[in-house]
Short mmCIF file of C-alpha atoms in Angstrom, two decimals:
data_model
loop_
_atom_site.label_atom_id
_atom_site.label_comp_id
_atom_site.label_asym_id
_atom_site.label_seq_id
_atom_site.Cartn_x
_atom_site.Cartn_y
_atom_site.Cartn_z
CA MET A 111 62.71 32.35 179.45
CA ALA A 112 65.43 34.82 180.35
CA GLY A 113 69.07 34.43 179.81
CA SER A 114 70.97 32.79 176.99
CA ASP A 115 74.04 32.38 174.88
CA VAL A 116 73.67 32.17 171.17
CA THR A 117 76.73 29.78 171.19
CA GLY A 118 79.01 28.31 173.68
CA GLY A 119 81.57 25.80 172.79
CA ASP A 120 79.65 22.78 171.35
CA VAL A 121 76.61 24.09 172.97
CA THR A 122 74.35 26.48 171.02
CA GLY A 123 72.36 28.75 173.31
CA SER A 124 71.91 28.65 176.89
CA GLY A 125 69.19 28.88 179.41
CA ALA A 126 68.59 31.24 182.35
CA ALA A 127 71.17 31.35 185.12
CA GLY A 128 70.15 29.71 188.32
CA GLY A 129 70.92 27.68 191.33
CA SER A 130 69.42 26.53 194.52
CA ALA A 131 70.58 29.25 196.73
CA GLY A 132 67.99 31.49 198.26
CA ARG A 133 65.29 28.91 198.92
CA SER A 134 64.56 26.05 201.34
CA ALA A 135 66.18 22.63 200.43
CA GLN A 136 63.91 20.01 198.75
CA PRO A 137 63.95 16.55 200.26
CA TRP A 138 65.47 14.97 197.19
CA GLU A 139 68.34 17.48 197.06
CA ALA A 140 70.21 15.83 199.97
CA ALA A 141 72.05 13.51 197.38
CA VAL A 142 72.61 16.39 194.92
CA PRO A 143 75.54 18.80 195.60
CA ALA A 144 74.24 22.35 195.65
CA VAL A 145 75.43 24.82 193.04
CA PRO A 146 76.95 27.76 194.94
CA GLN A 147 75.55 31.08 193.65
CA GLY A 148 78.37 33.22 192.31
CA THR A 149 80.44 30.27 191.20
CA ALA A 150 78.28 28.23 188.91
CA PRO A 151 78.64 28.98 185.22
CA GLY A 152 75.85 31.40 184.19
CA SER A 153 74.98 32.24 187.85
CA ALA A 154 73.79 35.68 188.92
CA ALA A 155 77.13 36.55 190.51
CA SER A 156 79.22 35.29 187.66
CA THR A 157 77.22 37.19 184.88
CA GLY A 158 75.96 40.30 186.63
CA ARG A 159 72.36 39.22 186.00
CA ALA A 160 69.26 39.14 188.16
CA PRO A 161 69.11 36.04 190.36
CA GLY A 162 68.09 33.14 188.20
CA PRO A 163 65.19 30.53 188.89
CA ALA A 164 65.86 27.68 191.26
CA VAL A 165 65.21 24.21 189.82
CA SER A 166 63.51 21.28 191.48
CA VAL A 167 62.77 17.85 189.94
CA PRO A 168 59.14 17.69 188.87
CA GLY A 169 56.73 14.90 187.79
CA ALA A 170 58.15 11.55 186.74
CA ALA A 171 61.70 12.63 187.25
CA ALA A 172 61.03 13.18 191.01
CA GLN A 173 59.97 9.60 191.36
CA GLU A 174 63.23 8.47 189.89
CA VAL A 175 65.41 10.95 191.93
CA SER A 176 67.42 8.01 193.15
CA CYS A 177 68.76 7.34 189.64
CA PRO A 178 72.23 8.78 189.05
CA TRP A 179 71.32 9.93 185.56
CA VAL A 180 68.33 12.03 187.07
CA ARG A 181 70.69 13.62 189.62
CA ARG A 182 72.98 14.60 186.67
CA LEU A 183 70.27 16.23 184.70
CA THR A 184 69.00 18.04 187.77
CA ARG A 185 72.45 19.40 188.48
CA SER A 186 72.92 20.62 184.85
CA ALA A 187 69.50 22.24 185.08
CA ALA A 188 70.71 24.33 187.97
CA HIS A 189 73.44 25.70 185.69
CA SER A 190 71.54 26.57 182.43
CA GLY A 191 69.19 25.18 179.92
CA ALA A 192 72.11 24.65 177.53
CA CYS A 193 73.93 22.65 180.07
CA LEU A 194 70.87 20.58 180.60
CA VAL A 195 70.48 19.77 176.91
CA ALA A 196 74.19 18.83 176.75
CA GLU A 197 73.84 16.49 179.67
CA ALA A 198 70.88 14.84 177.91
CA ALA A 199 73.12 14.27 174.95
CA ALA A 200 75.81 12.63 177.12
CA LEU A 201 73.41 10.34 178.90
CA ALA A 202 71.90 9.28 175.56
CA ASP A 203 75.51 8.69 174.24
CA GLY A 204 74.48 10.77 171.17
CA TRP A 205 73.30 14.19 170.54
CA ALA A 206 70.53 16.41 171.84
CA ALA A 207 68.89 19.69 170.67
CA LEU A 208 66.05 21.93 171.74
CA VAL A 209 64.26 23.49 168.82
CA ASP A 210 62.09 26.64 168.92
CA PRO A 211 59.74 27.25 166.01
CA VAL A 212 61.14 30.86 165.50
CA ALA A 213 64.72 30.67 166.58
CA GLY A 214 65.54 27.15 165.31
CA ALA A 215 67.88 25.04 167.35
CA VAL A 216 68.44 27.33 170.41
CA HIS A 217 70.57 24.76 172.22
CA SER A 218 72.45 21.70 170.50
CA THR A 219 75.23 19.40 171.45
CA PRO A 220 77.18 19.02 169.40
CA ARG A 221 76.66 22.28 167.50
CA GLY A 222 76.28 20.45 164.19
CA ALA A 223 73.25 18.50 165.32
CA GLY A 224 71.14 21.67 165.07
CA SER A 225 70.15 21.23 161.49
CA GLU A 226 69.12 17.51 161.83
CA ALA A 227 67.06 18.46 164.90
CA GLU A 228 65.26 21.15 163.03
CA ARG A 229 64.20 18.77 160.36
CA ALA A 230 63.14 16.17 162.85
CA ALA A 231 61.04 18.81 164.68
CA ALA A 232 59.35 19.87 161.55
CA HIS A 233 58.63 16.27 160.25
CA PRO A 234 58.77 13.98 163.25
CA GLY A 235 57.15 11.07 161.35
CA ALA A 236 60.13 10.89 159.08
CA ALA A 237 62.54 10.55 161.96
CA ALA A 238 61.61 7.20 163.46
CA HIS A 239 65.29 6.63 164.75
CA LEU A 240 65.13 9.81 166.81
CA THR A 241 63.10 10.65 169.83
CA VAL A 242 61.05 13.73 169.28
CA HIS A 243 59.42 15.15 172.46
CA GLN A 244 57.14 18.17 172.84
CA VAL A 245 58.19 20.30 175.74
CA ALA A 246 54.57 21.41 176.10
CA ASP A 247 55.44 24.97 176.96
CA SER A 248 53.79 28.12 175.60
CA ASP A 249 56.49 28.52 172.95
CA GLY A 250 55.99 25.21 171.23
CA THR A 251 59.50 24.08 171.74
CA VAL A 252 60.59 20.41 170.86
CA LEU A 253 63.35 18.35 172.37
CA VAL A 254 65.10 16.08 169.79
CA ILE A 255 67.47 13.29 171.05
CA GLY A 256 69.58 11.09 168.78
CA PRO A 257 70.61 8.10 170.99
CA GLY A 258 73.93 6.41 170.49
CA ARG A 259 74.96 2.72 171.09
CA ALA A 260 75.20 2.86 174.87
CA PRO A 261 72.65 5.22 176.43
CA VAL A 262 72.59 5.37 180.25
CA ALA A 263 68.67 5.02 180.11
CA PRO A 264 66.05 4.88 177.47
CA ALA A 265 66.02 7.90 175.35
CA ALA A 266 62.37 8.34 175.98
CA LEU A 267 62.85 8.59 179.72
CA ILE A 268 65.78 11.07 179.29
CA ALA A 269 63.63 13.21 177.00
CA GLN A 270 60.78 13.14 179.59
CA ALA A 271 62.87 14.16 182.44
CA THR A 272 64.77 16.80 180.48
CA ALA A 273 61.47 18.31 179.22
CA ASP A 274 60.00 18.32 182.82
CA LEU A 275 63.18 20.38 183.90
CA LEU A 276 62.92 22.63 180.96
CA ARG A 277 59.36 23.54 181.80
CA VAL A 278 60.21 24.38 185.47
CA ARG A 279 63.09 26.58 184.28
CA ALA A 280 60.68 28.42 182.04
CA ARG A 281 58.11 29.01 184.71
CA ARG A 282 60.79 30.19 187.17
CA ALA A 283 62.51 32.44 184.58
CA ASP A 284 59.17 34.33 184.02
CA ASP A 285 59.45 35.56 187.60
CA VAL A 286 62.61 37.45 186.93
CA ARG A 287 61.93 38.54 183.31
CA GLY A 288 61.03 42.08 184.35
CA ALA A 289 64.25 42.58 186.30
CA GLU A 290 66.21 41.13 183.41
CA GLN A 291 64.67 43.48 180.88
CA ARG A 292 65.32 46.37 183.04
CA LEU A 293 68.93 45.28 183.35
CA HIS A 294 69.23 45.13 179.55
CA THR A 295 67.86 48.61 179.11
CA ALA A 296 70.29 50.07 181.73
CA VAL A 297 73.27 48.41 180.09
CA LEU A 298 72.19 49.78 176.69
CA ARG A 299 72.04 53.31 178.10
CA LEU A 300 75.50 52.95 179.53
CA LEU A 301 76.86 51.92 176.03
CA LYS A 302 75.04 54.77 174.25
CA ASP A 303 76.35 57.10 176.85
CA GLY A 304 80.02 56.12 176.10
CA ARG A 305 80.66 54.14 179.33
CA PRO A 306 81.56 50.69 177.96
CA GLU A 307 83.84 49.76 180.96
CA LEU A 308 80.87 50.32 183.41
CA ALA A 309 78.56 48.46 181.08
CA ALA A 310 81.00 45.41 180.99
CA ASP A 311 81.23 45.58 184.85
CA VAL A 312 77.48 45.42 185.14
CA LEU A 313 77.33 42.41 182.78
CA GLY A 314 80.17 40.68 184.37
CA ALA A 315 81.58 39.81 180.89
CA ALA A 316 84.80 40.12 179.11
CA ALA A 317 83.17 41.38 175.92
CA THR A 318 85.22 43.86 173.81
CA HIS A 319 83.16 44.26 170.70
CA ALA A 320 79.45 44.65 169.89
CA THR A 321 77.28 44.04 166.95
CA VAL A 322 74.15 46.34 166.88
CA HIS A 323 70.77 45.48 165.28
CA ARG A 324 67.98 48.14 165.23
CA LEU A 325 64.45 47.32 163.93
CA THR A 326 61.26 49.12 163.65
CA GLY A 327 57.72 48.38 162.68
CA ARG A 328 54.18 47.97 164.04
CA ALA A 329 54.82 44.65 165.79
CA VAL A 330 58.11 45.62 167.76
CA HIS A 331 56.46 44.77 171.14
CA ALA A 332 55.28 41.39 169.96
CA ALA A 333 58.63 40.76 168.27
CA HIS A 334 60.49 41.79 171.54
CA GLN A 335 58.56 39.09 173.35
CA THR A 336 59.03 36.51 170.73
CA LEU A 337 62.74 37.20 170.61
CA TRP A 338 63.12 37.15 174.37
CA ARG A 339 61.42 33.70 174.62
CA ALA A 340 63.22 32.21 171.74
CA ALA A 341 66.70 33.41 172.25
CA GLN A 342 66.62 33.72 176.06
CA PRO A 343 69.20 36.42 176.17
CA GLY A 344 71.78 37.19 178.95
CA THR A 345 73.91 34.38 180.18
CA ALA A 346 77.46 33.90 179.10
CA LEU A 347 78.96 30.48 178.64
CA GLY A 348 82.02 31.63 176.55
CA GLY A 349 80.04 32.48 173.42
CA THR A 350 78.12 35.48 172.25
CA ARG A 351 75.94 37.31 174.74
CA MET A 352 72.87 39.22 173.73
CA LEU A 353 71.13 42.28 174.93
CA VAL A 354 67.40 42.58 173.88
CA CYS A 355 65.41 45.58 174.71
CA LEU A 356 62.99 48.22 173.48
CA ASP A 357 64.31 51.63 172.90
CA GLY A 358 61.41 53.94 172.17
CA THR A 359 59.79 52.65 169.12
CA GLU A 360 62.79 50.46 168.28
CA LEU A 361 63.68 46.87 169.13
CA VAL A 362 67.39 46.79 169.78
CA VAL A 363 69.46 43.62 169.86
CA VAL A 364 73.15 43.84 170.71
CA ALA A 365 75.45 40.79 170.44
CA LEU A 366 78.36 41.11 172.84
CA HIS A 367 81.55 39.21 172.01
CA GLY A 368 85.28 39.20 171.81
CA ALA A 369 87.65 40.58 169.22
CA ALA A 370 87.29 37.28 167.23
CA HIS A 371 83.69 38.32 166.83
CA GLY A 372 82.54 34.90 168.21
CA ASP A 373 79.45 33.47 166.63
CA HIS A 374 77.54 36.77 166.25
CA ALA A 375 76.35 35.45 162.83
CA ALA A 376 74.00 33.15 164.61
CA VAL A 377 72.48 36.26 166.41
CA ARG A 378 72.02 38.04 162.97
CA SER A 379 70.46 34.94 161.48
CA LEU A 380 67.99 34.88 164.43
CA VAL A 381 67.20 38.54 164.31
CA ALA A 382 66.73 38.25 160.46
CA ARG A 383 64.09 35.55 161.14
CA ILE A 384 62.22 37.71 163.68
CA ALA A 385 62.25 40.59 161.20
CA ASP A 386 60.70 38.36 158.55
CA ARG A 387 58.14 36.99 160.83
CA HIS A 388 56.98 40.40 162.28
CA GLU A 389 57.52 42.47 159.09
CA LEU A 390 60.05 44.75 160.82
CA SER A 391 62.61 46.94 158.99
CA GLY A 392 65.96 46.28 160.43
CA GLY A 393 69.56 47.46 160.12
CA ALA A 394 72.63 45.68 161.35
CA ALA A 395 76.17 47.18 161.89
CA ASP A 396 79.53 45.50 161.43
CA PRO A 397 81.11 44.34 164.71
CA ALA A 398 82.86 47.30 166.40
CA PRO A 399 84.81 47.86 169.58
CA LEU A 400 82.69 48.76 172.52
CA ASP A 401 84.61 52.18 172.47
CA MET A 402 83.02 52.67 169.09
CA PHE A 403 79.48 51.70 170.13
CA ALA A 404 78.08 55.06 169.03
CA THR A 405 79.48 54.55 165.46
CA ALA A 406 78.02 51.18 165.30
CA TRP A 407 74.69 52.54 166.51
CA ALA A 408 74.60 55.16 163.86
CA GLU A 409 75.52 52.62 161.09
CA ALA A 410 72.72 50.24 162.19
CA GLY A 411 70.25 53.14 162.10
CA THR A 412 71.36 54.24 158.66
CA ALA A 413 71.04 50.60 157.37
CA ARG A 414 67.71 50.39 158.95
CA THR A 415 66.38 53.41 157.19
CA GLY A 416 67.04 51.95 153.76
CA ALA A 417 65.53 48.47 154.64
CA THR A 418 62.24 47.23 153.47
CA ALA A 419 59.73 45.70 155.65
CA GLY A 420 60.62 42.04 156.69
CA CYS A 421 64.36 42.57 155.92
CA LEU A 422 67.48 43.05 157.94
CA SER A 423 69.90 45.21 155.94
CA ALA A 424 73.68 45.10 156.64
CA ALA A 425 75.31 48.39 157.26
CA GLY A 426 78.91 47.57 156.44
CA GLY A 427 80.87 45.28 154.45
CA LEU A 428 80.04 43.80 151.11
CA GLY A 429 77.96 40.78 152.47
CA ALA A 430 78.62 37.58 150.42
CA HIS A 431 81.04 39.55 148.23
CA GLY A 432 83.14 40.71 151.04
CA LEU A 433 86.72 39.85 151.46
CA LEU A 434 86.00 38.28 154.90
CA ARG A 435 84.10 35.69 152.94
CA VAL A 436 86.05 35.55 149.74
CA VAL A 437 89.56 35.11 151.24
CA PRO A 438 90.16 31.68 152.97
CA ALA A 439 89.75 32.24 156.72
CA GLU A 440 93.07 30.76 157.68
CA ARG A 441 94.93 32.85 155.14
CA LEU A 442 93.11 36.04 156.23
CA ARG A 443 93.80 35.20 159.88
CA ALA A 444 97.64 34.54 159.22
CA TRP A 445 97.98 37.65 157.16
CA ALA A 446 96.30 39.93 159.72
CA ALA A 447 98.36 38.52 162.57
CA THR A 448 101.61 39.36 160.72
CA VAL A 449 100.40 42.80 159.80
CA LEU A 450 99.20 43.73 163.38
CA ARG A 451 102.04 41.95 165.30
CA PRO A 452 103.86 45.11 166.40
CA LEU A 453 100.65 46.50 167.96
CA ASP A 454 99.37 45.98 171.52
CA ARG A 455 95.57 46.17 172.42
CA GLU A 456 95.65 49.91 173.12
CA ARG A 457 97.27 50.83 169.80
CA ARG A 458 94.86 48.52 167.88
CA ARG A 459 91.91 50.18 169.65
CA THR A 460 93.29 53.59 168.62
CA LEU A 461 93.82 52.66 165.12
CA GLU A 462 90.31 51.12 164.70
CA ALA A 463 88.70 54.00 166.22
CA TRP A 464 90.46 56.44 163.79
CA LEU A 465 89.75 54.36 160.82
CA ARG A 466 86.21 53.79 161.58
CA SER A 467 85.45 57.26 162.51
CA GLY A 468 87.49 59.02 159.77
CA SER A 469 89.09 61.60 161.98
CA VAL A 470 91.14 62.27 164.96
CA GLN A 471 88.39 64.70 166.22
CA THR A 472 85.80 62.00 166.33
CA ALA A 473 88.12 59.14 167.52
CA ALA A 474 89.42 61.13 170.59
CA PRO A 475 86.14 61.28 172.59
CA ALA A 476 85.24 57.74 171.68
CA LEU A 477 88.65 56.71 173.30
CA ASP A 478 88.24 59.20 176.12
CA VAL A 479 91.59 60.80 175.32
CA SER A 480 92.74 64.11 173.93
CA GLU A 481 93.16 64.73 170.18
CA GLY A 482 96.90 65.13 170.92
CA THR A 483 97.17 61.84 172.49
CA VAL A 484 95.50 60.21 169.41
CA ARG A 485 97.87 61.87 167.00
CA ALA A 486 100.82 60.76 169.07
CA ARG A 487 99.58 57.24 169.19
CA LEU A 488 99.08 57.28 165.41
CA ARG A 489 102.67 58.62 164.85
CA GLY A 490 103.93 55.61 167.05
CA ILE A 491 101.80 53.16 165.20
CA ALA A 492 103.11 54.44 161.71
CA THR A 493 106.72 53.86 163.05
CA LEU A 494 105.95 50.33 164.44
CA LEU A 495 104.18 49.15 161.24
CA GLY A 496 106.61 50.95 158.98
CA ALA A 497 103.63 52.18 156.89
CA ASP A 498 102.23 55.47 155.62
CA LEU A 499 99.12 55.86 157.49
CA ASP A 500 98.04 58.86 155.36
CA HIS A 501 97.80 56.57 152.28
CA PRO A 502 94.17 55.52 151.64
CA THR A 503 95.11 52.00 150.33
CA VAL A 504 97.27 51.34 153.47
CA GLN A 505 94.25 52.53 155.60
CA ALA A 506 91.98 50.09 153.74
CA GLN A 507 94.34 47.18 154.25
CA LEU A 508 94.73 47.97 157.96
CA LEU A 509 90.84 48.12 158.52
CA LEU A 510 90.60 44.85 156.75
CA ALA A 511 93.34 43.32 159.11
CA LEU A 512 91.51 44.68 162.17
CA ARG A 513 88.27 43.03 161.03
CA ALA A 514 89.79 39.57 160.37
CA PRO A 515 89.27 36.73 162.75
CA ALA A 516 91.91 36.60 165.56
CA ALA A 517 94.73 34.12 165.11
CA PRO A 518 94.99 31.30 167.59
CA ARG A 519 98.66 32.23 168.40
CA PRO A 520 100.84 35.30 167.87
CA ALA A 521 102.71 35.64 164.46
CA ALA A 522 106.17 34.76 164.17
CA ALA A 523 107.12 37.58 161.82
CA THR A 524 105.86 41.02 160.72
CA ALA A 525 104.58 41.89 157.33
CA ARG A 526 104.98 45.39 156.01
CA LEU A 527 102.09 46.98 154.21
CA ARG A 528 102.53 48.57 150.75
CA PRO A 529 99.95 50.20 148.62
CA ASP A 530 100.92 48.27 145.51
CA PRO A 531 99.35 45.70 144.97
CA PRO A 532 96.28 46.88 146.95
CA LEU A 533 95.48 43.23 147.91
CA PRO A 534 98.85 41.48 148.95
CA ALA A 535 99.82 38.19 147.32
CA ASP A 536 99.91 36.76 150.93
CA LEU A 537 96.25 37.47 151.15
CA ILE A 538 94.85 36.55 147.73
CA HIS A 539 96.49 35.72 144.43
CA ALA A 540 96.43 38.51 141.81
CA GLU A 541 94.06 36.63 139.46
CA ASP A 542 91.65 35.81 142.18
CA ALA A 543 91.78 39.43 143.31
CA GLY A 544 91.23 40.77 139.77
CA ARG A 545 88.14 38.42 139.24
CA TRP A 546 86.69 39.53 142.52
CA ALA A 547 87.09 43.25 142.01
CA ALA A 548 85.75 43.01 138.43
CA ALA A 549 82.60 41.11 139.37
CA LEU A 550 81.91 43.45 142.34
CA LEU A 551 82.32 46.62 140.25
CA GLU A 552 80.77 45.34 136.95
CA PRO A 553 77.55 47.47 137.49
CA LEU A 554 79.36 50.55 137.25
CA ASP A 555 80.24 52.46 134.09
CA THR A 556 83.38 54.45 133.51
CA ARG A 557 82.00 57.68 134.82
CA LEU A 558 80.91 56.21 138.17
CA ARG A 559 84.10 54.26 138.50
CA ILE A 560 86.28 57.37 138.20
CA ALA A 561 83.95 59.32 140.55
CA LEU A 562 84.05 56.49 143.11
CA ARG A 563 87.75 56.17 142.97
CA CYS A 564 88.37 59.75 143.53
CA TRP A 565 85.94 59.93 146.42
CA LEU A 566 87.43 56.86 148.14
CA ARG A 567 91.00 58.34 147.86
CA HIS A 568 89.79 61.35 149.65
CA ARG A 569 88.35 58.96 152.51
CA GLY A 570 84.57 59.61 151.54
CA ARG A 571 85.02 63.34 151.65
CA THR A 572 82.80 64.90 148.96
CA ALA A 573 84.02 68.44 148.87
CA PRO A 574 87.71 67.78 148.08
CA ALA A 575 86.78 64.98 145.61
CA ALA A 576 84.34 67.26 143.87
CA VAL A 577 87.06 69.88 143.37
CA GLU A 578 89.49 67.28 141.87
CA LEU A 579 86.82 65.91 139.55
CA GLY A 580 85.78 69.49 138.48
CA LEU A 581 82.13 68.77 139.56
CA HIS A 582 79.57 70.55 141.77
CA ARG A 583 79.25 68.76 145.12
CA SER A 584 75.67 68.01 144.38
CA THR A 585 76.52 66.43 141.05
CA LEU A 586 79.10 64.17 142.86
CA ALA A 587 76.52 63.34 145.56
CA ALA A 588 74.08 62.18 142.96
CA TRP A 589 76.63 60.13 141.22
CA LEU A 590 77.59 58.46 144.46
CA GLY A 591 73.94 57.73 145.08
CA GLU A 592 73.83 55.98 141.70
CA CYS A 593 76.89 53.93 142.70
CA GLY A 594 75.30 52.85 146.03
CA LYS A 595 72.03 51.87 144.20
CA ALA A 596 73.90 50.02 141.40
CA LEU A 597 76.06 48.02 143.80
CA ASP A 598 73.30 47.66 146.54
CA LEU A 599 75.65 49.08 149.26
CA GLU A 600 75.58 51.60 151.99
CA LEU A 601 78.51 53.83 151.25
CA SER A 602 78.30 55.68 154.68
CA SER A 603 80.06 52.68 156.21
CA ALA A 604 83.71 52.92 156.68
CA THR A 605 84.09 49.11 156.29
CA THR A 606 82.20 49.14 152.98
CA ARG A 607 84.33 52.00 151.63
CA ALA A 608 87.56 50.25 152.65
CA GLU A 609 86.64 47.16 150.74
CA LEU A 610 85.45 49.14 147.67
CA HIS A 611 88.63 51.15 147.68
CA LEU A 612 90.70 47.84 147.41
CA ALA A 613 88.39 46.67 144.68
CA VAL A 614 88.60 49.94 142.73
CA GLU A 615 92.45 50.13 143.09
CA THR A 616 92.72 46.46 141.94
CA THR A 617 90.85 47.12 138.67
CA ALA A 618 92.15 50.74 138.02
CA THR A 619 93.58 51.60 134.70
CA PRO A 620 95.56 54.65 133.64
CA ASP A 621 92.34 55.93 132.24
CA ASP A 622 90.47 55.87 135.48
CA VAL A 623 91.46 59.39 136.49
CA PRO A 624 89.43 62.68 136.83
CA ALA A 625 91.08 64.07 133.60
CA ALA A 626 89.30 61.25 131.76
CA LEU A 627 85.84 62.40 132.37
CA PRO A 628 84.17 63.62 129.08
CA ARG A 629 83.00 67.17 129.50
CA ARG A 630 80.89 69.72 127.75
CA GLY A 631 81.26 73.16 128.79
CA GLY A 632 82.71 73.79 132.18
CA ARG A 633 81.68 71.45 134.79
CA THR A 634 78.82 69.76 132.86
CA TYR A 635 79.28 66.08 132.26
CA ARG A 636 78.14 64.71 128.96
CA ALA A 637 75.33 62.21 129.79
CA GLY A 638 75.30 58.62 128.61
CA ARG A 639 77.61 55.72 129.31
CA SER A 640 81.15 56.33 128.31
CA GLU A 641 83.54 53.78 127.08
CA GLY A 642 86.50 52.94 129.32
#
C-alpha cells in the first residue's frame, strides 16, 4: 500500500492518495460527491505523488450504499486510509485503529488509542468489549474499533465496510507502487545533490527538516517491501512524511517534517522494529535542515558503521540522557524562543549550518552562498544576539536552542547568552544540571575528562587540542576513542559534542586543565587512573 503519514493530527498514519478522477463513474456514486483530484487532502496534485487508487464500494458495503454512514466511509476512503479509519471512529462514537503486525498502529483515532488497539489485536479473546476484525489482506492487518454509547450503526457492520474499503485501497495502491518508488528514489537523489528546493517542489510539501536513517544487511530488499507495506510512505496530512527507497545496498528512510521536528520519533520507532526483525545494522541522524542534508546523510552513515545487526544506532545527541529529554519541554521551548527571538528564518538557517558543519567553508556550499556572505551573516547574528559566537559554550547553547521544539507563539522578550553558567537557570536549576552532568560523565576518569574538555573547547579539532595538552595527535585520538566507548556515544556528531561540552563545563573544576595531566618524560602520560 503506497503513501502514508506517520502522524497527522489525531490520526496516526495515512493511506494512499486517491480519488475518483480518471475513471468512469460507478452507479452508486451518484449520491456521493466526487473528490476533485488536486484538491482533496493527500491527492496526487496536492502532494506531488503519482495518481492514487480510485475507490469503489465492494461486497456487503455496496448493498448498503443507500445508508448515509456507508457514503461517509466511501468518501473518506477516497481521501486516505487514515481518513477512513478516522471516519470509522466517528461513526462508532468511539475510537478506531488499524494495526499492522510489524508497524503497530499505523492509523489510529484518537492517537492515544493505538496502544490499546495493539493489545487487542495481539489478544482478541481478552477484548470482548471491542470489535476486532481481520482485514484479510496479505499483510495480516487488523482493524480494532472501540464503540461508544451512540454508534451510528453496529460496530461489526462499520468494521466490515471499513475492512472492505481498506482491501480495495490496498489492491489499487499496488498498481502505482512502482511509480511511487521511482519518485522516492528521484527525490532522494535531489536531496543528496544539494537541491532541497526542487525536492520540496516535487513532493508538494512544506518540509524544512529531514531525519535520515540508513540500514544495511542481507535482507534489505525484504525489509524494503515490509516497510513500504507497513508504513505506506508518501502522503502528507500535516504530519511527518516518509521517503523509503533502496540506494545501492542500503535501505534509506527519510522523515520529512517542519522545524518543530513533528513526530519523527514514530518513524524512528518503526525503523528500529524493521531493523530488529530483519537483522539490519542501521544509523539514524539527528533532525537537520534540508540545506544540511549532506551532513545528516554522513552522520547516519557513521552511526550505521558502528551499529550491530538488529540495532538502529543514533548518530547525534545523548539519547535518553540528552537535554531535550532531561529539560521539561515547555521550559526548553520557552528558553529557546527568547534566545532566538531576534533571528529570522534565514539567519537561523545560516547559524545552524555553521554550527553543525563546524566551519564557514563547509556551511557556504550547503547554503548556496559565498563564504563572505556567511561571515557577514554571522557578524550580524552576533550583533543581534549580543553574544560572542567564537565562544564554544555559547555555540553549544545556540545549537541546543536551535534543536528545541518550536514555541507556539513568538517570545515577548529576548534572553542574552552568557558562557557562565553553561546551562542557564532559566533552562534548568543548577542542582539538576550538576546531577545530570555528573551522571553522564561518571564513566570518565580525570585524564579523559581533561582531554575531552580541551578537545571540545577547540570545537572537535584534534591538532590544536593535542598541542595544548602536550600530546601527540595519535595519543589524543586514542583517548577520544576511549571516551566514546566509555560513554557509548558517537563523538563525530556536532549535536553530541555540544551537549557534552555543556556537561563538561558544568562539572569542571580548577584542576580540569591540561597542566594537571600527570606526566613522565616529555609527552608521555603516566598510565593508570589519576585522582581528580
